[in-house]
PDB file of C-alpha atoms in Angstrom:
ATOM      1  CA  MET A1316      17.684 216.952-145.573  1.00 83.00           C
ATOM      2  CA  ARG A1317      14.083 216.084-146.463  1.00 86.00           C
ATOM      3  CA  ILE A1318      11.944 218.009-148.804  1.00 88.00           C
ATOM      4  CA  PHE A1319       8.290 217.343-149.404  1.00 86.00           C
ATOM      5  CA  LEU A1320       6.996 217.782-152.952  1.00 87.00           C
ATOM      6  CA  ALA A1321       3.384 218.472-153.498  1.00 86.00           C
ATOM      7  CA  ASP A1322       3.284 217.161-157.125  1.00 87.00           C
ATOM      8  CA  ILE A1323       5.229 216.330-160.302  1.00 88.00           C
ATOM      9  CA  SER A1324       5.605 220.086-160.954  1.00 92.00           C
ATOM     10  CA  ALA A1325       7.277 220.551-157.682  1.00 92.00           C
ATOM     11  CA  THR A1326       9.758 217.842-158.381  1.00 92.00           C
ATOM     12  CA  ARG A1327      10.542 219.378-161.748  1.00 94.00           C
ATOM     13  CA  LYS A1328      10.912 222.838-160.265  1.00 94.00           C
ATOM     14  CA  LEU A1329      13.271 221.533-157.560  1.00 93.00           C
ATOM     15  CA  GLY A1330      15.375 220.130-160.412  1.00 95.00           C
ATOM     16  CA  ILE A1331      15.524 223.590-162.136  1.00 95.00           C
ATOM     17  CA  THR A1332      16.571 225.134-158.910  1.00 93.00           C
ATOM     18  CA  LEU A1333      19.224 222.431-158.298  1.00 93.00           C
ATOM     19  CA  ALA A1334      20.690 222.856-161.831  1.00 94.00           C
ATOM     20  CA  GLN A1335      21.312 226.501-161.197  1.00 90.00           C
ATOM     21  CA  SER A1336      23.771 225.733-158.340  1.00 90.00           C
ATOM     22  CA  LEU A1337      25.495 222.786-160.113  1.00 93.00           C
ATOM     23  CA  ASN A1338      29.000 222.895-161.543  1.00 92.00           C
ATOM     24  CA  ALA A1339      30.837 220.692-164.000  1.00 93.00           C
ATOM     25  CA  GLY A1340      31.885 217.383-162.365  1.00 92.00           C
ATOM     26  CA  ASN A1341      28.941 217.304-159.939  1.00 94.00           C
ATOM     27  CA  VAL A1342      27.371 213.829-159.635  1.00 96.00           C
ATOM     28  CA  ILE A1343      23.848 213.024-158.451  1.00 97.00           C
ATOM     29  CA  LEU A1344      23.030 209.468-157.472  1.00 97.00           C
ATOM     30  CA  LEU A1345      19.342 208.804-157.518  1.00 97.00           C
ATOM     31  CA  GLU A1346      17.489 206.083-155.813  1.00 96.00           C
ATOM     32  CA  GLY A1347      13.738 205.437-155.369  1.00 93.00           C
ATOM     33  CA  ASP A1348      10.950 203.060-156.483  1.00 89.00           C
ATOM     34  CA  LEU A1349       9.591 203.034-160.003  1.00 88.00           C
ATOM     35  CA  GLY A1350       7.560 206.140-160.569  1.00 86.00           C
ATOM     36  CA  ALA A1351       8.963 208.078-157.552  1.00 89.00           C
ATOM     37  CA  GLY A1352      10.209 210.925-159.667  1.00 91.00           C
ATOM     38  CA  LYS A1353      13.892 210.338-160.610  1.00 94.00           C
ATOM     39  CA  THR A1354      13.534 211.036-164.276  1.00 94.00           C
ATOM     40  CA  THR A1355      11.220 214.033-163.409  1.00 94.00           C
ATOM     41  CA  LEU A1356      13.932 215.507-161.341  1.00 96.00           C
ATOM     42  CA  VAL A1357      16.515 215.009-164.108  1.00 97.00           C
ATOM     43  CA  GLN A1358      14.231 216.619-166.647  1.00 97.00           C
ATOM     44  CA  GLY A1359      14.030 219.653-164.286  1.00 97.00           C
ATOM     45  CA  ILE A1360      17.867 219.642-164.025  1.00 97.00           C
ATOM     46  CA  GLY A1361      17.944 219.607-167.765  1.00 97.00           C
ATOM     47  CA  GLU A1362      15.613 222.436-168.104  1.00 97.00           C
ATOM     48  CA  GLY A1363      17.564 224.421-165.523  1.00 97.00           C
ATOM     49  CA  LEU A1364      20.791 223.805-167.558  1.00 97.00           C
ATOM     50  CA  GLY A1365      19.031 225.303-170.666  1.00 97.00           C
ATOM     51  CA  ILE A1366      18.687 221.958-172.424  1.00 97.00           C
ATOM     52  CA  THR A1367      15.894 222.034-175.014  1.00 94.00           C
ATOM     53  CA  ASP A1368      15.874 218.399-176.104  1.00 94.00           C
ATOM     54  CA  PRO A1369      13.321 216.078-174.459  1.00 93.00           C
ATOM     55  CA  ILE A1370      14.984 214.331-171.594  1.00 94.00           C
ATOM     56  CA  VAL A1371      13.755 210.691-171.418  1.00 91.00           C
ATOM     57  CA  SER A1372      14.748 207.897-169.214  1.00 88.00           C
ATOM     58  CA  PRO A1373      17.818 205.922-170.716  1.00 84.00           C
ATOM     59  CA  THR A1374      16.408 202.577-169.315  1.00 80.00           C
ATOM     60  CA  PHE A1375      17.251 200.783-172.674  1.00 80.00           C
ATOM     61  CA  THR A1376      20.067 202.956-173.995  1.00 85.00           C
ATOM     62  CA  LEU A1377      21.727 203.115-170.515  1.00 90.00           C
ATOM     63  CA  ILE A1378      23.175 206.559-171.210  1.00 92.00           C
ATOM     64  CA  ASN A1379      21.842 209.810-172.816  1.00 94.00           C
ATOM     65  CA  GLU A1380      24.134 212.648-173.337  1.00 95.00           C
ATOM     66  CA  TYR A1381      22.781 216.300-173.642  1.00 96.00           C
ATOM     67  CA  THR A1382      25.411 218.651-174.667  1.00 93.00           C
ATOM     68  CA  GLN A1383      23.745 221.950-175.680  1.00 91.00           C
ATOM     69  CA  GLY A1384      22.942 223.413-172.202  1.00 92.00           C
ATOM     70  CA  ARG A1385      25.024 225.571-169.891  1.00 94.00           C
ATOM     71  CA  LEU A1386      26.714 222.424-168.983  1.00 95.00           C
ATOM     72  CA  PRO A1387      26.530 218.891-170.497  1.00 96.00           C
ATOM     73  CA  LEU A1388      24.148 216.485-168.758  1.00 97.00           C
ATOM     74  CA  TYR A1389      25.053 212.881-168.657  1.00 96.00           C
ATOM     75  CA  HIS A1390      21.910 210.854-167.665  1.00 97.00           C
ATOM     76  CA  LEU A1391      22.424 207.210-166.853  1.00 95.00           C
ATOM     77  CA  ASP A1392      19.980 204.459-165.898  1.00 94.00           C
ATOM     78  CA  LEU A1393      21.227 201.237-164.304  1.00 94.00           C
ATOM     79  CA  TYR A1394      17.801 199.663-163.736  1.00 92.00           C
ATOM     80  CA  ARG A1395      18.420 196.900-166.266  1.00 91.00           C
ATOM     81  CA  LEU A1396      21.836 195.974-165.025  1.00 91.00           C
ATOM     82  CA  GLU A1397      23.289 193.876-162.167  1.00 89.00           C
ATOM     83  CA  SER A1398      25.875 195.352-159.896  1.00 90.00           C
ATOM     84  CA  ASN A1399      28.603 193.191-161.481  1.00 92.00           C
ATOM     85  CA  GLN A1400      27.920 194.524-164.966  1.00 92.00           C
ATOM     86  CA  VAL A1401      28.195 198.311-163.967  1.00 91.00           C
ATOM     87  CA  PRO A1402      32.062 198.459-163.839  1.00 91.00           C
ATOM     88  CA  ALA A1403      32.124 197.671-167.539  1.00 90.00           C
ATOM     89  CA  LEU A1404      30.434 201.101-168.175  1.00 89.00           C
ATOM     90  CA  ASN A1405      33.458 202.921-166.834  1.00 90.00           C
ATOM     91  CA  LEU A1406      31.286 205.509-165.209  1.00 91.00           C
ATOM     92  CA  GLU A1407      34.212 207.379-163.765  1.00 91.00           C
ATOM     93  CA  THR A1408      34.965 208.728-167.282  1.00 91.00           C
ATOM     94  CA  TYR A1409      31.827 210.871-166.885  1.00 91.00           C
ATOM     95  CA  TRP A1410      32.463 212.315-163.499  1.00 91.00           C
ATOM     96  CA  GLU A1411      36.196 212.655-164.118  1.00 89.00           C
ATOM     97  CA  GLY A1412      35.543 214.296-167.517  1.00 84.00           C
ATOM     98  CA  ILE A1413      38.303 211.875-169.056  1.00 85.00           C
ATOM     99  CA  GLU A1414      36.734 211.177-172.414  1.00 88.00           C
ATOM    100  CA  VAL A1415      33.803 213.615-172.328  1.00 92.00           C
ATOM    101  CA  THR A1416      33.468 217.378-171.666  1.00 92.00           C
ATOM    102  CA  PRO A1417      32.976 217.838-167.900  1.00 93.00           C
ATOM    103  CA  GLY A1418      29.244 218.250-166.928  1.00 95.00           C
ATOM    104  CA  ILE A1419      26.566 216.985-164.648  1.00 96.00           C
ATOM    105  CA  VAL A1420      26.268 213.243-164.107  1.00 96.00           C
ATOM    106  CA  ALA A1421      22.832 212.031-163.058  1.00 97.00           C
ATOM    107  CA  ILE A1422      22.620 208.259-162.400  1.00 97.00           C
ATOM    108  CA  GLU A1423      19.276 206.586-161.762  1.00 96.00           C
ATOM    109  CA  TRP A1424      19.176 203.316-159.821  1.00 95.00           C
ATOM    110  CA  ALA A1425      22.540 204.205-158.222  1.00 95.00           C
ATOM    111  CA  GLU A1426      22.164 201.616-155.612  1.00 95.00           C
ATOM    112  CA  ARG A1427      23.413 199.217-158.251  1.00 94.00           C
ATOM    113  CA  MET A1428      26.776 200.925-158.460  1.00 94.00           C
ATOM    114  CA  PRO A1429      29.539 198.803-156.883  1.00 91.00           C
ATOM    115  CA  TYR A1430      31.573 201.969-156.343  1.00 90.00           C
ATOM    116  CA  LYS A1431      30.910 205.688-156.044  1.00 92.00           C
ATOM    117  CA  PRO A1432      32.785 208.901-156.959  1.00 94.00           C
ATOM    118  CA  ASP A1433      34.547 210.781-154.162  1.00 93.00           C
ATOM    119  CA  SER A1434      32.045 213.594-154.139  1.00 94.00           C
ATOM    120  CA  TYR A1435      28.303 213.284-154.906  1.00 96.00           C
ATOM    121  CA  LEU A1436      24.644 214.325-153.982  1.00 95.00           C
ATOM    122  CA  SER A1437      22.664 211.272-152.796  1.00 95.00           C
ATOM    123  CA  VAL A1438      18.979 211.747-153.734  1.00 95.00           C
ATOM    124  CA  ARG A1439      16.342 209.282-152.542  1.00 96.00           C
ATOM    125  CA  LEU A1440      12.749 209.690-153.814  1.00 93.00           C
ATOM    126  CA  SER A1441       9.792 208.109-152.153  1.00 92.00           C
ATOM    127  CA  TYR A1442       6.026 208.225-152.263  1.00 84.00           C
ATOM    128  CA  GLY A1443       4.223 210.271-149.685  1.00 76.00           C
ATOM    129  CA  ASP A1444       0.484 210.552-149.271  1.00 74.00           C
ATOM    130  CA  GLU A1445      -1.696 210.502-152.377  1.00 72.00           C
ATOM    131  CA  LYS A1446       0.358 212.247-155.308  1.00 74.00           C
ATOM    132  CA  THR A1447       2.941 213.703-153.063  1.00 80.00           C
ATOM    133  CA  ARG A1448       6.661 212.764-153.040  1.00 86.00           C
ATOM    134  CA  GLN A1449       9.454 213.052-150.551  1.00 89.00           C
ATOM    135  CA  MET A1450      12.933 213.699-151.449  1.00 90.00           C
ATOM    136  CA  GLU A1451      15.930 213.181-149.184  1.00 93.00           C
ATOM    137  CA  ILE A1452      19.157 214.907-150.318  1.00 92.00           C
ATOM    138  CA  THR A1453      22.480 214.062-148.661  1.00 91.00           C
ATOM    139  CA  PRO A1454      25.656 215.710-149.775  1.00 92.00           C
ATOM    140  CA  HIS A1455      28.796 213.498-149.670  1.00 92.00           C
ATOM    141  CA  ASN A1456      32.030 215.654-149.779  1.00 88.00           C
ATOM    142  CA  CYS A1457      30.100 218.563-151.372  1.00 84.00           C
ATOM    143  CA  VAL A1458      27.889 221.324-150.251  1.00 76.00           C
ATOM    144  CA  LEU A1459      24.197 221.965-151.168  1.00 72.00           C
ATOM    145  CA  SER A1460      23.351 225.573-152.210  1.00 69.00           C
ATOM    146  CA  GLU A1461      21.564 227.723-149.651  1.00 63.00           C
ATOM    147  CA  GLU A1462      18.753 228.051-152.097  1.00 61.00           C
ATOM    148  CA  ILE A1463      18.103 224.219-151.966  1.00 64.00           C
ATOM    149  CA  VAL A1464      18.463 224.104-148.215  1.00 54.00           C
ATOM    150  CA  THR A1465      15.872 226.898-147.633  1.00 56.00           C
ATOM    151  CA  ARG A1466      13.511 225.974-150.448  1.00 55.00           C
ATOM    152  CA  ARG A1467      10.009 224.724-149.580  1.00 47.00           C
ATOM    153  CA  MET A1468       7.914 223.030-152.332  1.00 43.00           C
TER     154      MET A1468
END
């Protein structure tokens, strides 16, 4: 499913809407060029979950954990890693809720993952004309909420 986003505000609003339909254990794998809106979407998800802390890209920390919302949000960024370094992060502990409280897992630069969870939303962001963005959302062994499917930004 492809969604056209008029501006950064539309990207954030879509994240808010998406958050309202997410459940503990949901994984969002984000791909797209630098500046395409991956972090902006995650900021909207955080806002939709009721997280009040500023959500920033974990490019240098790799993982930021936000636990005060409706559900915890685990925001990961694999930009600085090579695919062969990713397994050492034991990412499955986040989506399986093994060592952390089950929550939402959002992973930027997910194309660097050598393995994926059984169920996830694949989100690819790209530039459109001028300041617009396009988002392609593909569910894998999960379902998108009707509100997302019918929403137009």
